[in-house]
Coordinates of C-alpha atoms in Angstrom, one line a residue:
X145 CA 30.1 18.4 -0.6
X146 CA 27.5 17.3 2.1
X147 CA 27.5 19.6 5.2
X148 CA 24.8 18.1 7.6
X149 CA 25.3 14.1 6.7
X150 CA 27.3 11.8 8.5
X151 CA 27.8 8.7 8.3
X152 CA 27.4 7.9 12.1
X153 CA 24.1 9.2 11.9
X154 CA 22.6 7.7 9.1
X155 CA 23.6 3.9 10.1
X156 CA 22.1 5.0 13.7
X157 CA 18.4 5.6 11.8
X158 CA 19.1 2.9 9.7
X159 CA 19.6 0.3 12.7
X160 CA 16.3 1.4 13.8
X161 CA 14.8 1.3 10.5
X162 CA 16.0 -2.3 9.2
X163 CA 15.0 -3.7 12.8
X164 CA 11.1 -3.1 12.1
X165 CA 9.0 -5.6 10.6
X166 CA 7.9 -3.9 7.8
X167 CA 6.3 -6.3 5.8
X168 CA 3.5 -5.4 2.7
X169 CA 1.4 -7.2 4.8
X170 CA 2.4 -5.9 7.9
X171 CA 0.4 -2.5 8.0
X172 CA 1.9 -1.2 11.5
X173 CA 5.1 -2.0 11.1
X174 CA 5.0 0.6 7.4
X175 CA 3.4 2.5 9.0
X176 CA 6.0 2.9 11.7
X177 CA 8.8 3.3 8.9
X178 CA 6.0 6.3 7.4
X179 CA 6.0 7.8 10.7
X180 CA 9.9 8.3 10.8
X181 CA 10.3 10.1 8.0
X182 CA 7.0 12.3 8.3
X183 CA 9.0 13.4 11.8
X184 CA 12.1 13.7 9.9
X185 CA 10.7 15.9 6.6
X186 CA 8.2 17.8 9.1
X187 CA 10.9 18.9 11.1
X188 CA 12.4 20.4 7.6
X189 CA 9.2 22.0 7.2
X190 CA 8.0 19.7 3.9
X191 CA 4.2 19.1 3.5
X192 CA 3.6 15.8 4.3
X193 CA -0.1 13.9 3.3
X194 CA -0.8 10.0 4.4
X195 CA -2.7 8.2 1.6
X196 CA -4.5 5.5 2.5
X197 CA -5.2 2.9 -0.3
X198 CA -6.4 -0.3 1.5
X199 CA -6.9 -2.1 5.0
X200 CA -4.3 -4.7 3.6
X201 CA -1.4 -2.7 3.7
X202 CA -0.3 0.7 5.0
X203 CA -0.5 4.2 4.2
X204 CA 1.6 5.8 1.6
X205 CA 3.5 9.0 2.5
X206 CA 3.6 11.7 0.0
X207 CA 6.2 14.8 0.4
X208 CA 6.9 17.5 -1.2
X209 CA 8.9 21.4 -0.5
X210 CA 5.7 23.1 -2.5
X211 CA 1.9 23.1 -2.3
X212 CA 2.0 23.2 -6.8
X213 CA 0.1 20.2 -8.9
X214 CA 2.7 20.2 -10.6
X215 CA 6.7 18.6 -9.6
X216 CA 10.0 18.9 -11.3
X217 CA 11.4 15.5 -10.0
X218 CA 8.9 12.7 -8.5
X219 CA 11.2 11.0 -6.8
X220 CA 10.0 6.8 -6.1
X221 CA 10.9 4.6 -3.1
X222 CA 9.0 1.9 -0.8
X223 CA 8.8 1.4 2.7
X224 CA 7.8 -3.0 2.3
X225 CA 10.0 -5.5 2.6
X226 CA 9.1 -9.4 0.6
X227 CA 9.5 -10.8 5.0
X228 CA 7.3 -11.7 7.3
X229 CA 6.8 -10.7 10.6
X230 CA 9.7 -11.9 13.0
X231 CA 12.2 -11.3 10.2
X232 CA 13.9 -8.8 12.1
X233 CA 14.2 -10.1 15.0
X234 CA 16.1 -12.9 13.2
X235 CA 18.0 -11.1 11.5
X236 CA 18.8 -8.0 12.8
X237 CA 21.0 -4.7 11.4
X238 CA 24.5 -5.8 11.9
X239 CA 27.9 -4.0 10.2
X240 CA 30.7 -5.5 9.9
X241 CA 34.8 -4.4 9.5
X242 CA 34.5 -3.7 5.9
X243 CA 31.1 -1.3 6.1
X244 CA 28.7 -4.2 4.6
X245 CA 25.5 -3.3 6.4
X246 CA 23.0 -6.5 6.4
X247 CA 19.3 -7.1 7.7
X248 CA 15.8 -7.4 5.9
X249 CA 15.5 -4.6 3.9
X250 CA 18.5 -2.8 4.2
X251 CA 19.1 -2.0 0.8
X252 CA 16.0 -3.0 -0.3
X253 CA 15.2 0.0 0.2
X254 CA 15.7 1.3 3.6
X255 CA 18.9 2.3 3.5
X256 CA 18.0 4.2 0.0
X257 CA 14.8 5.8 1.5
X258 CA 17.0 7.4 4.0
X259 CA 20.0 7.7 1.9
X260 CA 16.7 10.3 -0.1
X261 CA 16.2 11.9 3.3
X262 CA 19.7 13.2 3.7
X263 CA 20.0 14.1 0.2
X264 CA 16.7 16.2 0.6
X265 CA 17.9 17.5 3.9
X266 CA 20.9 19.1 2.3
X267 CA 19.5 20.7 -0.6
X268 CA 17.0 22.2 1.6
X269 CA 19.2 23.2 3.7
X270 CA 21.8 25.2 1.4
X271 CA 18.7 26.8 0.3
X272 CA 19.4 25.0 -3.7
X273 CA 15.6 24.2 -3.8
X274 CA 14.4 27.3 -3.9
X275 CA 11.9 27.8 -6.7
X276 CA 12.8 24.1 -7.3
X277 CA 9.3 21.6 -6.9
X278 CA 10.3 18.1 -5.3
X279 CA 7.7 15.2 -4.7
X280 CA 9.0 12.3 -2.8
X281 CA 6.6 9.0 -2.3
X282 CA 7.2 6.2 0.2
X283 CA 5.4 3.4 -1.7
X284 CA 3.7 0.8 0.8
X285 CA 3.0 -1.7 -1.3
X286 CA 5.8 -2.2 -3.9
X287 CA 6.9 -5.9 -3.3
X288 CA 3.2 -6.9 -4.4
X289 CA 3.3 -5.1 -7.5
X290 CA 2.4 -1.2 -5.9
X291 CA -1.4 -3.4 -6.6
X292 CA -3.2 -0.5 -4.2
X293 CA -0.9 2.7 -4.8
X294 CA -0.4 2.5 -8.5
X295 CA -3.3 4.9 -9.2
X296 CA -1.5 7.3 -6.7
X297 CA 1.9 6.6 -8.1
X298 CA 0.3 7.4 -12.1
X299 CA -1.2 10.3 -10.8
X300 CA 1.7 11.7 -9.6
X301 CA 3.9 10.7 -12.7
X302 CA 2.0 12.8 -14.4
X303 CA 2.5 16.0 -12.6
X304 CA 6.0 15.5 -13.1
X305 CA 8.1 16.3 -15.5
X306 CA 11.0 13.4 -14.6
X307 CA 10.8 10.7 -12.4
X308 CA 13.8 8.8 -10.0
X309 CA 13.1 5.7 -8.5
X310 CA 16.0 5.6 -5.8
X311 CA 16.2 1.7 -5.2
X312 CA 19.8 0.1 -5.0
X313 CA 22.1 0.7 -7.1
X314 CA 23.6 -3.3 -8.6
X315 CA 26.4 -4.6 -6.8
X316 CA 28.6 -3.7 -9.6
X317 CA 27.1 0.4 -9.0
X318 CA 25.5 0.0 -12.0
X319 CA 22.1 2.0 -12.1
X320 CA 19.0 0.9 -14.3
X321 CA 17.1 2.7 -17.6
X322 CA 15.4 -0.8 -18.7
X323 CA 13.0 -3.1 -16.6
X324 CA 10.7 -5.9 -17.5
X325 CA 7.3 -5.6 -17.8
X326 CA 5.3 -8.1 -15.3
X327 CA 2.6 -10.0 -15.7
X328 CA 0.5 -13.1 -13.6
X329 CA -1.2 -15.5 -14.5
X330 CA -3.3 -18.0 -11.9
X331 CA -4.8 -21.0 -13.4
X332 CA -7.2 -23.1 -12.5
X333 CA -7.5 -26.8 -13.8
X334 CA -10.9 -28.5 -13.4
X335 CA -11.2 -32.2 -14.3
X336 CA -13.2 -35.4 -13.5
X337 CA -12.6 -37.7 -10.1
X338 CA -12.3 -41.7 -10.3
X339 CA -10.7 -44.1 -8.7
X340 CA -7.5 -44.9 -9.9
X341 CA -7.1 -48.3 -9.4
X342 CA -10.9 -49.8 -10.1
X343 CA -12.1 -47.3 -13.0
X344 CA -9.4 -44.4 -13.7
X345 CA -10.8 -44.3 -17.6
X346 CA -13.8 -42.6 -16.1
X347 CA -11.9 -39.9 -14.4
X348 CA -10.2 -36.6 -16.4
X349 CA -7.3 -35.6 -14.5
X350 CA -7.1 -31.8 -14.0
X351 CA -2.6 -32.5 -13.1
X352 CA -2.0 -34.2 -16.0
X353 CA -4.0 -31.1 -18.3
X354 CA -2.0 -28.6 -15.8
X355 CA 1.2 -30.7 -17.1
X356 CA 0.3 -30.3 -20.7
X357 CA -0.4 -26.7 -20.3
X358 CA 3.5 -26.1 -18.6
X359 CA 5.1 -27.9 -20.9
X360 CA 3.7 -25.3 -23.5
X361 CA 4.1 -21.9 -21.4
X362 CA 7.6 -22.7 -21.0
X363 CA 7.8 -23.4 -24.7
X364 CA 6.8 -19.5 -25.1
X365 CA 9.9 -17.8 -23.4
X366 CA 11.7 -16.0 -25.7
X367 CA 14.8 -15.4 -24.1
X368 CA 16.4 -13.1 -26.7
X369 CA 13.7 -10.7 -26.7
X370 CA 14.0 -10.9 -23.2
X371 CA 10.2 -13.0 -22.6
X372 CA 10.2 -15.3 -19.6
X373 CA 7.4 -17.5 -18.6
X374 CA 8.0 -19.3 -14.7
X375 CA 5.6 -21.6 -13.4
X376 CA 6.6 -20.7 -9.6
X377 CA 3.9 -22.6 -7.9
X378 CA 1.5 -25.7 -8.4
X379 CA -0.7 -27.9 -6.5
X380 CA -3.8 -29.8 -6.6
X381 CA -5.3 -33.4 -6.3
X382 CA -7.0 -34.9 -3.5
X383 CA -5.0 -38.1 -2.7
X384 CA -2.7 -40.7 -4.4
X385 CA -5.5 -42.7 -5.4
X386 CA -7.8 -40.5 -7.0
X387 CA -7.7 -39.1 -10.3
X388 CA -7.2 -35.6 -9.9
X389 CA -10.1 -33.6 -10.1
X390 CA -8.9 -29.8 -9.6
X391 CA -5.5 -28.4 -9.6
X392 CA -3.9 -24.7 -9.4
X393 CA -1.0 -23.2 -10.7
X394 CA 0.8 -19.5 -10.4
X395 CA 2.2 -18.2 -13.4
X396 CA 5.0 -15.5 -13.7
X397 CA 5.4 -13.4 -17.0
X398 CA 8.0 -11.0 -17.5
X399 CA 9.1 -9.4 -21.0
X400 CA 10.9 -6.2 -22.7
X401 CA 7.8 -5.2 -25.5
X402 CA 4.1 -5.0 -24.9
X403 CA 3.8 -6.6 -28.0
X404 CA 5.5 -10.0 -26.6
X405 CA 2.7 -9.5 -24.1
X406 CA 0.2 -9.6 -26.3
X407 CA 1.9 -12.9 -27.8
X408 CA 1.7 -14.4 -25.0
X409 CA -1.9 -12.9 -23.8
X410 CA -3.2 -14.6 -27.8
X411 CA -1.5 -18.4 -27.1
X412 CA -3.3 -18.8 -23.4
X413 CA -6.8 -17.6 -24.7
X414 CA -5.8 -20.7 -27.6
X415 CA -4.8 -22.6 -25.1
X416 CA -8.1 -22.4 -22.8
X417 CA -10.2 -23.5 -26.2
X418 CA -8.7 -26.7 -25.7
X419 CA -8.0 -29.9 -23.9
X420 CA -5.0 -32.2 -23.5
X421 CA -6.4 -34.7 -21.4
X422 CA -9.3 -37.5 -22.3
X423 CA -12.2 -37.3 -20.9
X424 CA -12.1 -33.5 -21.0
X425 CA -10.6 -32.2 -18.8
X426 CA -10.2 -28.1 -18.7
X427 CA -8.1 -25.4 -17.9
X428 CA -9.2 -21.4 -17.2
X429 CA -6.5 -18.8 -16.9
X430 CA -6.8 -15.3 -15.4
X431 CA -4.3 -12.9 -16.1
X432 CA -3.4 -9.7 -14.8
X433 CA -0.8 -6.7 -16.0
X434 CA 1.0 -6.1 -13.2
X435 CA 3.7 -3.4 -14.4
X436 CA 4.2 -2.3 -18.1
X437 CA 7.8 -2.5 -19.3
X438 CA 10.2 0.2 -18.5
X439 CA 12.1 1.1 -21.9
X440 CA 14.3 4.1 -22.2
X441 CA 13.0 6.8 -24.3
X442 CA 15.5 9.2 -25.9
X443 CA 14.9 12.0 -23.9
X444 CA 15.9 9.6 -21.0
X445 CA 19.1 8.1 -22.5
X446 CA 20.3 11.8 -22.9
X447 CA 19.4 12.3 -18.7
X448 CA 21.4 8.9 -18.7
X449 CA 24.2 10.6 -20.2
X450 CA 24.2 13.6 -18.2
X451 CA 24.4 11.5 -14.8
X452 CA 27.3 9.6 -16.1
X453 CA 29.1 12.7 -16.7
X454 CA 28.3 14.2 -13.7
X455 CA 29.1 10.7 -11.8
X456 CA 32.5 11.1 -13.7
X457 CA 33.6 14.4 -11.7
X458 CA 32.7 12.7 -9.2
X459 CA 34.7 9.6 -9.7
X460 CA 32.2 7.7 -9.4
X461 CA 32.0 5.2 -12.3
X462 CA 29.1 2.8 -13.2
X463 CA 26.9 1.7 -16.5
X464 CA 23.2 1.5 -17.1
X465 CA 21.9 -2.0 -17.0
X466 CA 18.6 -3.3 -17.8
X467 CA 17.0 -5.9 -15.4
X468 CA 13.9 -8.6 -15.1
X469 CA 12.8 -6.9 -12.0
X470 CA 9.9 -4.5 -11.9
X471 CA 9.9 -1.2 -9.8
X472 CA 7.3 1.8 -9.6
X473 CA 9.5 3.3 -12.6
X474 CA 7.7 1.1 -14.7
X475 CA 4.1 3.3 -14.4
X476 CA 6.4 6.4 -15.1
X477 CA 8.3 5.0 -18.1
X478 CA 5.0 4.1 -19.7
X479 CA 3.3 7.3 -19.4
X480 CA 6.0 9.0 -21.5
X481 CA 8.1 10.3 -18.2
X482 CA 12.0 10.5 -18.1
X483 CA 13.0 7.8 -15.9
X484 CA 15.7 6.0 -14.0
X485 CA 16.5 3.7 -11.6
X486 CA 18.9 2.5 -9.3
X487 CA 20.2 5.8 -8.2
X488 CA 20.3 4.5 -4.1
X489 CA 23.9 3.4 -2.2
X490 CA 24.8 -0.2 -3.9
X491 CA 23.6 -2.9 -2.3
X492 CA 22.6 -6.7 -3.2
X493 CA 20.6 -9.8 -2.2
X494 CA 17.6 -8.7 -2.2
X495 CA 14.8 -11.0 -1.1
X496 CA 17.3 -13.1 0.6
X497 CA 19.2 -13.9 3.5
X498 CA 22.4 -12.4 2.2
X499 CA 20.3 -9.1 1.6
X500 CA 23.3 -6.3 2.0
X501 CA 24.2 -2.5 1.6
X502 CA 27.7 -0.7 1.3
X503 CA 27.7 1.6 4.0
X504 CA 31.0 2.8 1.8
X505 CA 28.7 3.8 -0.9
X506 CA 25.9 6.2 0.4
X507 CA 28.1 9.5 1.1
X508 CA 29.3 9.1 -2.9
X509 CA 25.7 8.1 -4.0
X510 CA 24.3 10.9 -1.9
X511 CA 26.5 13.4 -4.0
X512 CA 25.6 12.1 -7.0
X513 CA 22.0 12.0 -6.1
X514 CA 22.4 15.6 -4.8
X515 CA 23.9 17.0 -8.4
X516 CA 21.3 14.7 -10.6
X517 CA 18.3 17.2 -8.8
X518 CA 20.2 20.2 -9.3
X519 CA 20.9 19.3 -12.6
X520 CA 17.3 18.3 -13.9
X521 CA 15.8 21.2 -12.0
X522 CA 18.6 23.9 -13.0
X523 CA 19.2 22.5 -16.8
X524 CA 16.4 20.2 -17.6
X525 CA 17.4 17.7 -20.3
X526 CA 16.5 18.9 -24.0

């Protein structure tokens, strides 16, 4: 089906691509991944316009084939990595004998952004996207919760009348309709110093009210409805014989409903009108909403459907998952958009080491990406 891809190529750019430090807080090196493909898409003659959202991070990179407000398919991808700078250099693009491509970021989601390049490049190129209005965004911020570009990314949601977020597909090629919504919570406990040998009753210790208070978010999960609480980091205290008087700890919240939000939201407000510890001592909690959750409306379980069946003459088989991990689909989802996920080459490991991509993939993906725009833009789902 493809005419200008080839494999050779892509894993060339993609050697080049994994190898820079790209980083949400590394603003040059996303900015260097930006300035590949505004070469690449300005060669093709797209419109290209650099958004910048913050000093912390880099620019975005919107592109589209059409000057209109308005887009067909908004299609979602970032340009960070979760690694810090020297990642790279440590771990490198390598390939081995069986096609599994590894380094930081290779599937997560270089090797998808330019997977999206190629499948752009061909549909310009055999002249299907005529009449047709395509908006691409390279994200710059997406590992820290898209906190600078999610006014840009609702904005453009908006405009659009479906939206595909083109991270890796799961290791099994499973793609995604269902994500969790995210929340954080930091809290701070505040408490009373003493000495802990010669008059601890005095003191209030702000670890042992922090202790009380895990105990109880944990006893919130729901795991059945698919609520999660994960206190991922804690610290505090000043030495081993003082009664503590501050402590901090970092709070993850994922769930499938807004309204188990909300639950959650009501028991730490009840929580903060209390205190577990004598003497007082006191915890205060700020939360934030990081990403809504990303349910499946009906109109999107029928564009499910159709990408099955049009995976199917490709043999290409694969279900449609749900996952605890956010993306940038979750703004789209919740502003009433069409939306899936997971349409990149498969790939695994993300955030790790044993990060990977299968180079065996990308030319079947890249098909099946190819007919999913022709299909929404030539028979949009009903």
């Amino acid at each position: 089906m493809t005419k200008s891809f080839t494999l050779a190529e892509y894993l060339q750019n993609l050697e080049f691509l994994v190898n820079i430090d790209s980083g949400s807080y590394t603003p040059a090196g996303t900015k260097k991944v930006m300035e590949f493909f505004q070469e690449k898409f300005n060669l093709l003659g797209w419109n290209t316009e650099i958004h910048k959202t913050s000093d912390k991070v880099g620019p975005c990179l919107q592109i589209s084939n059409c000057p209109d407000e308005e887009y067909d398919v908004l299609l979602l991808g970032h340009m960070d990595t979760v690694f810090p700078e020297g990642t790279a250099a440590k771990r490198p693009y390598a390939i081995d004998k069986r096609a599994k491509v590894t380094g930081a970021g290779v599937s997560d989601m270089k090797g998808c952004l330019l997977m999206t390049y190629f499948a752009l490049k061909e549909l310009d190129q055999s002249k299907k996207l005529a009449g047709k209005r395509i908006c691409f965004l390279l994200n710059s911020d997406e590992e820290i919760g898209s906190l600078y570009s999610r006014t840009l990314i609702k904005a453009l949601a908006k405009k659009s009348s479906y939206a595909l977020v083109v991270e890796a597909a799961r290791p099994t090629g499973d793609m995604v309709n269902s994500r969790s919504g995210i929340a954080s919570c930091d809290l701070t406990a505040t408490g009373i110093a003493a000495h802990a040998g010669v008059n601890p009753q005095d003191g209030s210790s702000a670890i042992n009210e922090l202790a009380a208070w895990i105990l109880k978010l944990h006893a919130l999960s729901n795991y059945e409805l698919g609520t999660s609480i994960n206190v991922g980091i804690i610290n505090g205290g000043s030495a081993r014989n003082v009664v503590a008087e501050q402590a901090q700890a970092q709070v993850d919240i994922r769930f499938k409903q807004h309204s188990e939000f909300e639950r959650i939201s009501t028991a730490l407000h009840e929580l903060e009108q209390q205190s577990f510890t004598a003497g007082g001592a006191k915890i205060t909690c700020n939360t934030i909403l990081n990403r809504p959750p990303m349910n499946p409306s009906p109109q999107t379980l029928k564009l499910c459907k159709n990408i099955s069946d049009l995976g199917k003459s490709l043999d290409i088989d694969f279900n449609w998952v749900a996952t605890g991990g956010g993306s940038d689909g979750n703004y789209c989802a919740a502003l009433g958009i069409p939306t899936v996920d997971g349409l990149g080459p498969v790939g695994g490991g993300g955030h790790s080491v044993h990060e990977w991509l299968d180079a065996n993939s990308v030319k079947p993906r890249l098909n099946l990406l190819i007919k999913t725009i022709e299909f929404i833009t030539n028979s949009p789902v009903k």
